[in-house]
Amino acid sequence: MKNRFVLQMAVMLWTLGSGSQFLQAQQQVPDYILYNGKVVTLSDQGVNEIVGPIVQALAVTGNSIVATGTDAQVRALAGPNTKSVDLKGRMVIPGFGATHDHPDQWNPLNPLIQKKVLNDSIHVERTLNVSPDQTLQQFPRVLEEAVGKAKPGQWIRINMLYGDEYQWSDEIGGFIGRQINKEMVDMIAPNNPLIVRGGMTGMLLNQKGLDETRAHYGDEWAKFDPGTNPWTVSGGAKGEEEKVWRTGVSGTGYRYPEQDVLYKGKTDVLAEIYRLGLSWMTGYGQTLNVTNIYTAGAMAAYSSLDQKGQLPMRFPWVWYWPPRKDFFLDQYFVNALVAMIDQGSDYFWLTAINAATNLRACTSLPGTSPEVKARERQQQCALDPNDPDYGQKNRQMIYNVIKAGGRFGGAHTSGDQDQAYLLDIIEQASKDAGMTIEQIRAKRHAYDHIPMLNTALIPRLKNLGMMVGGYDIRIYTSGAADRLKDYGEQAVDWMFPRKSLLDAGVRSSVEIDMPIDYTNITYFYVLYSAITRKDRNGQVWGPRQAVSREAILKSATQGAAYYTKRETKLGSLEAGKWADFSVLDRDYLTIPVDDILNIRVMMTMVGGKIQHLVPSVAREWGLPPAGAQVELGGKAAQY
């Protein structure tokens, strides 16, 4: 009761001070006024649960918010050409950010985007989204039909999706390299390069596909680091490259044949897939996405969208080309790359550098069996100081970037041991560069995922001014059960320890890091996972680390703004900030917690432009419906 009273008093004090935003904007004639709503400003910037004042209305001119306040105050700003819309009590919140997601890899899996953009003259693409038994039954027939349609030498891609609730991921993903293997696809498709793609990660290439991928990179392949070339970049296990050449199976190697080879000379096609994919995600209230850009093909596609002003959301990116570690031995290259950080447009800018490779699952926890630790060792600690080759090389790359004044970010992390090694490197490189603690904190180094963040590391994060992401949706999709099986209860408590981070004053953001656009899952499932710690079956995991809906809302909005170092322009609804926000069909802050899963996004605006608008509200407001979810016939087309 006392904490709730303190929160209510804080909101009242903020509300009394909100008029200054209105006064600063009096001379601006708005393009849009939204009134009679619940506008959650999130203007309190602290690492806490205070959302700031909830006001009735806001006004937008150009790409920015120019006023928030009461209906009377804001509507008085209207001019003859202002579009004023009645929210009818609906809630408005700042746009969500996903600070670690891979739309470059997920968007091409969306069947409705495939239908809109692709045809058999581009390449032959077929998609299965049926049960595991049906997938096995239908796959040979679907592949044979695709081969019959394909011209000699033409690429074929077959996708096997994981169901509306991601419920088939383990079974269908497990088919790759087993029931569906290289021998089978080589026999059916001997004359066409072929990639079989799982519904998230996982690929199988036939021999023709392997050969064409190798040929595409030509002499450069010999220059790739053997520990982080396209086949080993996310595996890292010894012998991984030879295994891929032999079996055609790789966890994340699909990025390279898909983005660099499959769409070679077709940047416009790949860019349109990406444009529609980002537009689709605005239908979940997302207005910003941070991603590692893995390939030259993806870089060209996103850059072309930015240059044409066609990015539907803000897209800060992270440098990630670990196959060429030798680049980071060149001081000119390192300094030039560091100089690019924070540079770009309002939609597309370099936000961090991931110089070496992803951090591995090595952990200080003993494991529940010798087999668990043996499997862990097989993956190698990416930053092991006792590894004279792989570990030392990765450490040197990160050290060089940090010492040159760069910002570390975008790295997948798993086990706490590699996370501790990373902190060691940041501390040492910063010290060797002569940085003060204030200068170190200003870098705002970050790392992502945190599925096993040892809470003993949190004081070090706090001291360095670092922040973290977190893909809590892994709790919902039953990832905690695997963690318990391998490492016990302590590991479950370390999964996305939001409450420990909040209590320590360490800012966190929110990730998705899985394709949700072909499923029933929305961004609100991610928030729900952090609030309840429930999986899809209702079981609660690590309840001590649950946080309030207010806290995770701030992580999803303000956290993204701070992660991308754009908090002066993003993350809250205040005069002078970019007009990036969403309109919801129900009150996120007061509805029963289980009803959060049912929230629908009625409208999303990015930079003063409507990117998503469902038909019912479009009719109500006298505006055209908008966005890929509506235009391509997604569920939102019926809202």
XYZ file of C-alpha atoms in Angstrom:
639
model
C 0.000 0.000 0.000
C 2.810 2.392 0.871
C 4.580 1.775 -2.461
C 1.347 2.288 -4.407
C 0.731 5.573 -2.553
C 4.234 6.774 -3.439
C 3.622 5.957 -7.101
C 0.293 7.801 -7.095
C 1.843 10.877 -5.495
C 4.644 10.863 -8.056
C 2.112 10.781 -10.903
C 0.197 13.693 -9.329
C 3.354 15.789 -9.040
C 4.276 15.087 -12.639
C 0.787 15.983 -13.814
C 0.985 19.372 -12.090
C 4.174 20.087 -14.017
C 2.994 18.939 -17.442
C 1.622 22.311 -18.550
C 5.061 23.556 -19.508
C 5.059 21.170 -22.441
C 1.818 22.705 -23.628
C 3.112 26.245 -23.172
C 6.258 25.530 -25.166
C 4.142 24.339 -28.071
C 1.467 27.039 -28.216
C 2.641 28.564 -31.496
C 2.865 25.248 -33.370
C -0.108 24.296 -35.566
C -0.488 20.516 -35.308
C -0.972 18.095 -38.174
C -2.683 15.664 -35.787
C -4.427 15.996 -32.444
C -5.449 12.869 -30.542
C -7.795 13.636 -27.656
C -10.133 12.010 -25.101
C -7.627 9.287 -24.353
C -5.218 7.986 -21.739
C -1.803 9.154 -22.911
C 0.892 7.443 -20.838
C 3.770 9.892 -21.114
C 6.495 7.857 -19.358
C 8.192 11.184 -18.759
C 9.865 9.979 -15.555
C 13.306 8.835 -16.729
C 14.336 6.927 -13.615
C 15.034 3.197 -13.405
C 11.837 2.555 -11.483
C 8.121 1.838 -11.870
C 6.927 5.449 -12.179
C 5.209 6.069 -15.517
C 4.788 9.826 -15.165
C 1.576 11.753 -15.854
C -1.270 10.215 -17.794
C -2.857 13.014 -19.799
C -5.830 13.261 -22.144
C -4.360 14.455 -25.404
C -1.288 15.023 -27.531
C -0.504 16.968 -30.696
C 1.897 16.179 -33.535
C 3.504 18.529 -36.029
C 5.792 17.098 -38.678
C 7.803 14.294 -37.116
C 7.499 15.440 -33.500
C 5.162 15.747 -30.554
C 4.472 19.426 -29.879
C 2.074 19.246 -26.933
C 0.601 16.976 -24.287
C -2.031 17.947 -21.763
C -5.768 18.205 -21.232
C -8.256 18.013 -24.077
C -9.020 21.711 -23.762
C -5.366 22.732 -23.781
C -4.322 20.630 -26.741
C -7.441 21.052 -28.893
C -7.037 24.818 -28.629
C -3.930 24.439 -30.826
C -5.913 23.084 -33.799
C -5.699 24.885 -37.110
C -7.919 24.583 -40.188
C -5.892 21.653 -41.563
C -5.374 19.786 -38.292
C -6.720 16.225 -38.266
C -8.323 15.783 -34.829
C -9.318 12.275 -33.776
C -11.310 11.099 -30.773
C -9.517 8.285 -28.956
C -12.724 7.371 -27.106
C -10.787 6.540 -23.971
C -8.168 4.376 -25.651
C -4.641 4.212 -24.251
C -1.634 5.734 -26.027
C 1.891 4.560 -25.173
C 5.361 5.274 -26.575
C 6.461 2.892 -29.309
C 8.106 -0.379 -28.334
C 11.707 -1.156 -29.157
C 13.238 -4.562 -29.744
C 16.901 -4.075 -28.948
C 17.924 -7.456 -30.273
C 15.972 -9.008 -33.086
C 16.718 -10.297 -36.575
C 14.042 -9.196 -39.033
C 16.536 -9.840 -41.833
C 16.187 -13.524 -40.955
C 12.559 -13.665 -39.794
C 10.707 -11.541 -42.381
C 11.408 -13.970 -45.256
C 9.591 -16.694 -43.261
C 6.255 -14.829 -43.288
C 3.983 -16.675 -45.775
C 1.946 -13.551 -46.559
C 5.087 -11.590 -47.404
C 6.318 -14.487 -49.536
C 3.013 -14.474 -51.414
C 3.172 -10.721 -52.012
C 6.790 -10.425 -53.141
C 7.999 -13.737 -54.541
C 7.188 -15.844 -57.567
C 8.819 -18.823 -59.225
C 10.772 -16.632 -61.638
C 12.743 -15.127 -58.719
C 13.371 -18.446 -57.010
C 11.119 -21.334 -56.075
C 9.915 -21.027 -52.486
C 7.521 -23.288 -50.618
C 6.436 -23.174 -46.961
C 5.005 -25.791 -44.618
C 3.254 -24.788 -41.401
C 1.695 -28.050 -40.282
C 2.204 -30.542 -37.469
C 5.446 -32.520 -37.224
C 3.842 -35.692 -38.602
C 2.334 -33.809 -41.521
C 5.623 -32.029 -42.162
C 7.431 -35.339 -42.579
C 4.656 -36.704 -44.782
C 4.402 -33.653 -47.016
C 8.048 -32.632 -47.305
C 9.159 -35.053 -50.076
C 6.123 -34.226 -52.197
C 6.559 -30.466 -51.713
C 10.247 -30.675 -52.604
C 9.564 -32.766 -55.709
C 6.936 -30.250 -56.855
C 9.385 -27.378 -56.315
C 12.093 -29.170 -58.300
C 9.584 -29.702 -61.096
C 8.896 -25.959 -61.201
C 12.517 -24.843 -60.981
C 14.741 -24.194 -63.947
C 18.138 -25.921 -63.943
C 20.456 -24.073 -61.580
C 17.646 -22.040 -59.993
C 17.566 -21.750 -56.198
C 14.873 -23.524 -54.185
C 13.992 -22.716 -50.574
C 11.696 -24.866 -48.426
C 10.577 -23.499 -45.036
C 9.281 -25.631 -42.173
C 7.507 -23.390 -39.655
C 6.850 -24.158 -36.000
C 3.141 -23.509 -35.496
C 0.953 -20.693 -34.184
C 2.319 -20.948 -30.631
C 5.835 -22.106 -31.545
C 4.764 -25.436 -30.132
C 6.552 -27.610 -32.714
C 9.983 -25.983 -32.643
C 11.856 -28.862 -31.001
C 10.295 -31.601 -33.108
C 10.404 -29.932 -36.517
C 13.779 -28.325 -35.871
C 15.051 -31.784 -34.966
C 14.171 -33.152 -38.410
C 16.969 -31.140 -40.030
C 19.928 -33.427 -40.662
C 18.039 -36.471 -39.427
C 14.788 -37.468 -41.132
C 15.372 -34.661 -43.640
C 19.025 -34.907 -44.559
C 21.575 -34.055 -47.227
C 21.467 -37.478 -48.861
C 17.700 -37.130 -49.357
C 17.760 -33.616 -50.810
C 20.795 -34.319 -53.010
C 18.901 -37.206 -54.557
C 15.685 -35.229 -55.173
C 17.349 -31.946 -56.205
C 20.721 -32.766 -57.813
C 20.651 -29.861 -60.295
C 19.360 -27.012 -58.135
C 20.918 -25.248 -55.160
C 18.553 -25.888 -52.261
C 18.171 -24.588 -48.733
C 15.786 -26.107 -46.189
C 15.052 -23.630 -43.437
C 13.688 -24.146 -39.936
C 10.987 -21.900 -38.498
C 13.551 -19.878 -36.574
C 17.124 -21.081 -36.974
C 18.461 -24.256 -38.522
C 19.279 -25.000 -42.145
C 20.114 -27.809 -44.503
C 21.956 -27.104 -47.768
C 22.283 -29.655 -50.532
C 25.636 -30.101 -52.282
C 24.729 -27.655 -55.030
C 23.808 -25.039 -52.419
C 27.067 -25.571 -50.543
C 29.066 -25.234 -53.744
C 27.316 -22.047 -54.843
C 27.755 -20.442 -51.449
C 31.466 -21.246 -51.436
C 31.847 -19.965 -54.997
C 30.090 -16.686 -54.167
C 32.741 -15.706 -51.617
C 35.584 -16.873 -53.846
C 39.073 -16.088 -52.604
C 37.697 -14.245 -49.575
C 36.685 -17.540 -47.950
C 40.353 -18.348 -47.389
C 40.685 -15.062 -45.488
C 37.804 -15.847 -43.130
C 38.704 -16.733 -39.566
C 38.175 -20.509 -39.236
C 36.520 -20.078 -35.829
C 33.958 -17.551 -37.049
C 33.420 -18.090 -40.764
C 29.824 -18.370 -42.082
C 29.582 -22.008 -40.975
C 31.155 -21.607 -37.526
C 30.146 -18.090 -36.471
C 27.432 -19.251 -34.073
C 28.654 -22.770 -33.386
C 32.289 -22.343 -32.571
C 32.763 -26.027 -31.778
C 35.925 -27.635 -33.079
C 35.257 -29.479 -36.312
C 32.105 -27.464 -37.013
C 33.141 -26.290 -40.493
C 33.999 -29.787 -41.684
C 30.676 -31.012 -40.325
C 28.731 -28.398 -42.315
C 30.538 -29.236 -45.570
C 29.790 -32.919 -44.956
C 26.177 -32.758 -43.723
C 24.893 -29.408 -45.021
C 23.506 -28.699 -41.539
C 24.120 -25.434 -39.679
C 22.385 -23.559 -36.890
C 22.614 -20.042 -38.298
C 24.697 -20.443 -41.457
C 21.577 -19.806 -43.561
C 22.166 -16.034 -43.286
C 24.947 -16.147 -45.841
C 23.463 -18.204 -48.698
C 20.081 -16.540 -48.226
C 21.105 -12.893 -48.058
C 24.273 -12.859 -50.161
C 23.651 -15.636 -52.696
C 19.908 -16.274 -53.042
C 19.209 -12.555 -53.570
C 22.406 -11.710 -55.453
C 21.512 -9.004 -57.971
C 18.025 -8.752 -56.431
C 18.551 -6.176 -53.690
C 15.221 -4.561 -54.546
C 13.384 -7.832 -53.866
C 15.112 -8.401 -50.533
C 14.512 -4.762 -49.572
C 10.789 -5.108 -50.257
C 10.624 -8.208 -48.047
C 12.349 -6.241 -45.300
C 10.108 -3.201 -45.765
C 6.959 -5.273 -45.456
C 8.409 -7.176 -42.505
C 9.176 -4.028 -40.532
C 5.764 -2.642 -41.435
C 4.210 -5.867 -40.115
C 5.970 -5.406 -36.787
C 4.575 -1.881 -36.365
C 1.237 -3.670 -36.076
C 2.458 -4.930 -32.688
C 3.342 -1.405 -31.552
C 7.027 -1.707 -32.391
C 8.689 1.461 -33.682
C 12.387 0.586 -33.302
C 14.551 -2.463 -33.929
C 18.232 -3.005 -33.169
C 19.975 -5.737 -35.097
C 23.368 -7.063 -36.013
C 23.713 -6.729 -39.780
C 25.404 -9.969 -40.774
C 25.878 -9.736 -44.520
C 26.632 -7.396 -47.388
C 23.272 -8.304 -48.925
C 21.312 -7.211 -45.863
C 23.369 -4.031 -45.545
C 22.595 -3.077 -49.140
C 18.866 -3.750 -48.704
C 18.412 -1.764 -45.495
C 20.607 1.068 -46.721
C 18.529 1.372 -49.889
C 15.320 1.580 -47.843
C 16.824 4.326 -45.714
C 18.024 6.303 -48.718
C 14.544 6.132 -50.254
C 12.839 7.103 -46.981
C 11.023 3.756 -46.892
C 11.988 2.340 -43.483
C 8.699 1.911 -41.565
C 10.468 2.054 -38.190
C 13.773 3.189 -36.758
C 16.538 0.701 -37.430
C 19.794 1.315 -35.529
C 22.289 -1.369 -36.405
C 25.332 -3.139 -34.966
C 28.527 -3.937 -36.886
C 28.949 -7.719 -37.015
C 31.288 -9.302 -39.554
C 33.321 -11.719 -37.420
C 34.655 -13.744 -40.372
C 37.250 -10.978 -40.824
C 38.824 -10.577 -37.407
C 41.984 -9.352 -39.101
C 40.231 -6.041 -39.782
C 40.463 -5.221 -36.092
C 44.236 -5.514 -36.086
C 44.370 -2.419 -38.302
C 44.271 0.756 -36.193
C 42.958 2.913 -39.021
C 40.018 0.565 -39.559
C 39.223 0.425 -35.840
C 39.369 4.198 -35.422
C 37.288 4.800 -38.543
C 34.610 2.361 -37.392
C 34.529 3.896 -33.912
C 34.100 7.327 -35.529
C 30.961 6.056 -37.282
C 29.145 5.201 -34.035
C 25.954 7.256 -33.609
C 26.252 8.459 -37.224
C 23.519 8.005 -39.820
C 19.973 9.181 -40.419
C 17.095 9.469 -37.948
C 16.065 5.978 -39.045
C 19.324 4.142 -39.742
C 22.452 4.642 -37.656
C 25.351 2.617 -36.279
C 24.768 2.185 -32.556
C 27.470 -0.300 -31.449
C 30.186 -2.729 -32.530
C 30.184 -6.496 -31.964
C 33.765 -7.141 -33.000
C 34.533 -10.764 -32.228
C 31.723 -13.297 -31.972
C 28.769 -14.244 -29.813
C 29.426 -15.185 -26.207
C 28.918 -18.841 -25.388
C 27.082 -20.953 -22.837
C 30.053 -21.487 -20.520
C 28.973 -20.994 -16.934
C 30.257 -21.146 -13.389
C 27.360 -23.448 -12.480
C 28.329 -27.117 -12.135
C 25.568 -28.589 -14.260
C 23.263 -31.423 -13.319
C 25.383 -34.075 -15.044
C 28.870 -34.549 -16.523
C 27.268 -34.654 -19.965
C 25.993 -31.076 -19.557
C 29.475 -29.730 -18.837
C 30.983 -31.807 -21.637
C 28.502 -30.307 -24.100
C 29.293 -26.862 -22.735
C 33.035 -27.365 -23.268
C 32.387 -28.475 -26.823
C 31.009 -25.002 -27.602
C 34.139 -23.244 -26.254
C 34.117 -20.156 -24.082
C 34.401 -17.366 -26.648
C 36.541 -15.169 -24.376
C 38.531 -17.756 -22.430
C 41.868 -16.129 -21.513
C 43.441 -19.584 -21.252
C 42.663 -20.440 -24.874
C 45.758 -19.263 -26.785
C 44.009 -19.151 -30.153
C 40.225 -18.757 -30.272
C 39.734 -17.106 -26.873
C 42.730 -14.768 -27.035
C 41.887 -13.687 -30.571
C 38.318 -12.768 -29.637
C 39.508 -10.918 -26.556
C 41.973 -8.891 -28.606
C 39.301 -7.752 -31.069
C 37.031 -6.456 -28.302
C 39.951 -4.926 -26.422
C 41.048 -2.968 -29.501
C 37.569 -1.520 -30.028
C 37.072 -0.548 -26.378
C 40.512 1.016 -26.065
C 39.873 3.066 -29.218
C 36.760 4.527 -27.590
C 34.202 2.251 -29.216
C 30.943 1.000 -27.798
C 30.343 -2.718 -27.317
C 26.818 -3.961 -27.980
C 24.617 -6.367 -29.859
C 26.277 -9.574 -28.663
C 24.273 -12.673 -27.906
C 25.315 -13.862 -24.473
C 24.501 -17.089 -22.727
C 26.614 -18.308 -19.812
C 27.808 -16.092 -16.981
C 31.479 -17.020 -17.380
C 31.825 -15.364 -20.785
C 29.901 -12.369 -19.446
C 32.440 -12.032 -16.633
C 35.286 -12.279 -19.132
C 33.684 -9.479 -21.157
C 33.538 -7.221 -18.111
C 37.223 -7.960 -17.476
C 38.091 -6.821 -21.005
C 36.011 -3.649 -20.794
C 37.582 -2.723 -17.467
C 41.142 -3.400 -18.640
C 40.856 -1.735 -22.056
C 39.199 1.335 -20.551
C 41.919 1.585 -17.918
C 44.662 1.237 -20.529
C 43.015 4.005 -22.559
C 43.119 6.293 -19.524
C 39.347 6.706 -19.347
C 37.664 8.080 -16.245
C 34.698 6.198 -14.808
C 32.415 8.930 -16.186
C 33.843 8.418 -19.680
C 33.354 4.665 -19.415
C 29.742 5.071 -18.313
C 29.076 7.491 -21.166
C 29.856 4.691 -23.650
C 26.859 2.768 -22.334
C 28.229 -0.654 -23.261
C 25.515 -3.287 -23.506
C 25.013 -6.974 -24.013
C 21.956 -8.998 -24.849
C 19.843 -12.066 -24.075
C 21.088 -12.679 -20.470
C 19.551 -16.163 -20.173
C 22.092 -16.899 -17.411
C 23.141 -13.612 -15.802
C 24.886 -14.333 -12.514
C 23.372 -11.716 -10.217
C 26.782 -11.303 -8.567
C 27.872 -9.501 -11.760
C 25.206 -6.804 -11.429
C 27.286 -4.438 -9.244
C 29.997 -4.481 -11.927
C 27.426 -3.672 -14.602
C 26.166 -0.816 -12.473
C 29.636 0.591 -11.876
C 30.460 0.538 -15.603
C 27.184 2.217 -16.545
C 26.220 -0.763 -18.688
C 22.759 -1.930 -19.609
C 21.396 -5.255 -20.788
C 18.645 -6.600 -22.977
C 16.655 -9.750 -22.300
C 14.440 -12.024 -24.392
C 11.928 -13.060 -21.740
C 9.750 -14.718 -24.395
C 12.009 -17.751 -23.930
C 10.209 -18.328 -20.642
C 6.868 -18.445 -22.439
C 8.187 -20.855 -25.086
C 9.403 -23.256 -22.355
C 13.114 -22.426 -22.388
C 13.198 -22.409 -18.583
C 12.455 -26.126 -18.463
C 15.642 -26.844 -20.398
C 17.622 -24.551 -18.100
C 16.300 -26.343 -15.004
C 17.107 -29.723 -16.490
C 20.716 -28.786 -17.257
C 21.661 -26.452 -14.401
C 19.015 -26.500 -11.673
C 16.990 -23.838 -9.852
C 19.830 -21.316 -9.616
C 20.005 -21.084 -13.391
C 16.258 -20.445 -13.625
C 16.593 -17.553 -11.184
C 19.413 -16.160 -13.349
C 17.217 -16.200 -16.458
C 16.483 -12.552 -17.273
C 16.773 -11.411 -13.628
C 14.706 -8.253 -14.169
C 13.887 -7.642 -10.517
C 17.504 -7.861 -9.402
C 18.507 -5.447 -12.172
C 15.685 -3.049 -11.296
C 16.531 -3.081 -7.594
C 20.169 -2.324 -8.435
C 19.237 0.559 -10.730
C 20.612 -1.116 -13.868
C 18.610 -0.163 -16.932
C 17.368 -2.962 -19.165
C 15.636 -3.151 -22.523
C 13.435 -5.751 -24.205
C 14.225 -8.148 -27.039
C 12.154 -10.476 -29.187
C 14.798 -12.526 -31.037
C 12.389 -14.948 -32.637
C 10.047 -14.796 -35.624
C 6.584 -14.029 -34.291
C 4.894 -12.706 -37.415
C 3.687 -16.133 -38.591
C 2.429 -16.990 -35.076
C -0.237 -15.775 -32.648
C 2.491 -14.327 -30.426
C 2.717 -10.530 -30.174
C 4.993 -8.082 -28.398
C 2.594 -8.213 -25.448
C 3.504 -11.872 -24.906
C 7.068 -10.694 -24.307
C 5.905 -8.226 -21.654
C 3.588 -10.835 -20.127
C 6.522 -13.238 -19.773
C 8.468 -10.685 -17.727
C 5.448 -9.807 -15.565
C 4.269 -13.343 -14.780
C 7.269 -15.587 -15.565
C 4.730 -18.085 -16.941
C 5.286 -20.467 -19.824
C 2.594 -21.310 -22.362
C 1.250 -24.006 -20.017
C 0.872 -21.599 -17.095
C 3.833 -22.846 -15.057
C 5.774 -20.102 -13.244
C 9.576 -20.083 -13.424
C 11.836 -18.025 -11.165
C 9.019 -15.894 -9.692
C 11.471 -13.836 -7.631
C 12.572 -12.098 -10.828
C 9.096 -11.009 -11.974
C 8.560 -7.256 -12.395
C 5.505 -5.025 -12.567
C 3.776 -4.083 -15.802
C 4.959 -0.504 -15.270
C 8.600 -1.562 -14.962
C 8.640 -3.717 -18.086
C 6.776 -1.040 -20.055
C 9.597 1.363 -19.252
C 12.153 -1.232 -20.345
C 10.308 -1.755 -23.627
C 10.183 1.955 -24.424
C 12.677 4.026 -22.446
C 15.073 1.090 -22.309
C 15.191 0.979 -26.105
C 15.793 4.727 -26.255
C 18.708 4.489 -23.832
C 20.105 1.389 -25.556
C 20.324 3.326 -28.819
C 21.475 6.552 -27.094
C 18.453 8.451 -28.393
C 16.695 9.098 -25.078
C 16.415 12.821 -25.862
C 14.229 11.910 -28.854
C 12.617 8.584 -27.986
C 11.082 6.558 -25.179
C 8.474 8.964 -23.802
C 5.646 11.185 -25.053
C 6.872 14.721 -24.453
C 6.988 17.921 -26.459
C 10.036 17.959 -28.704
C 10.385 14.184 -28.955
C 9.734 12.166 -32.085
C 6.117 11.162 -32.622
C 6.602 7.408 -32.206
C 3.633 5.878 -30.388
C 0.792 3.383 -30.500
C -2.912 3.364 -29.683
C -4.182 0.277 -27.829
C -7.663 -1.200 -27.637
C -7.551 -1.588 -23.835
C -5.868 -0.215 -20.746
C -2.554 -2.022 -20.331
C -2.072 -0.632 -16.820
C -5.367 -1.779 -15.266
C -6.731 -4.814 -17.111
C -6.319 -8.283 -15.534
C -2.789 -9.449 -16.177
C -3.830 -12.420 -18.314
C -5.762 -10.032 -20.570
C -2.477 -8.378 -21.560
C -2.053 -11.240 -24.047
C -5.203 -10.054 -25.832
C -4.238 -6.406 -26.361
C -4.537 -5.230 -29.937
C -2.673 -2.302 -31.448
C -5.135 -0.069 -33.270
C -2.669 2.454 -34.672
C 1.082 3.003 -34.737
C 2.764 6.252 -35.742
C 6.489 6.648 -36.437
C 7.929 10.098 -36.978
C 4.489 11.616 -37.462
C 3.519 9.080 -40.171
C 0.829 6.469 -39.626
C 2.458 3.095 -40.283
C -0.339 0.854 -38.974
C -4.066 1.566 -38.752
C -6.755 -1.096 -38.462
C -9.909 -0.822 -40.610
C -12.438 -0.159 -37.819
C -10.481 2.789 -36.439
C -9.656 3.993 -39.948
C -13.388 4.258 -40.679
C -13.970 5.966 -37.351
C -11.271 8.568 -38.029
C -11.902 9.010 -41.747
C -8.411 7.813 -42.715
C -7.200 4.974 -44.965
C -6.151 1.689 -43.293
C -2.402 1.156 -43.287
C 0.355 -1.338 -42.624
C 1.405 -4.768 -43.824
C -0.741 -6.670 -41.316
C -3.799 -4.977 -42.796
C -2.749 -4.817 -46.444
C -1.556 -8.434 -46.672
C -4.563 -9.953 -44.921
C -3.212 -10.626 -41.450
C -5.520 -10.859 -38.462
C -5.408 -7.080 -38.027
C -7.252 -6.750 -41.338
C -10.347 -7.921 -39.441
C -9.949 -5.519 -36.498
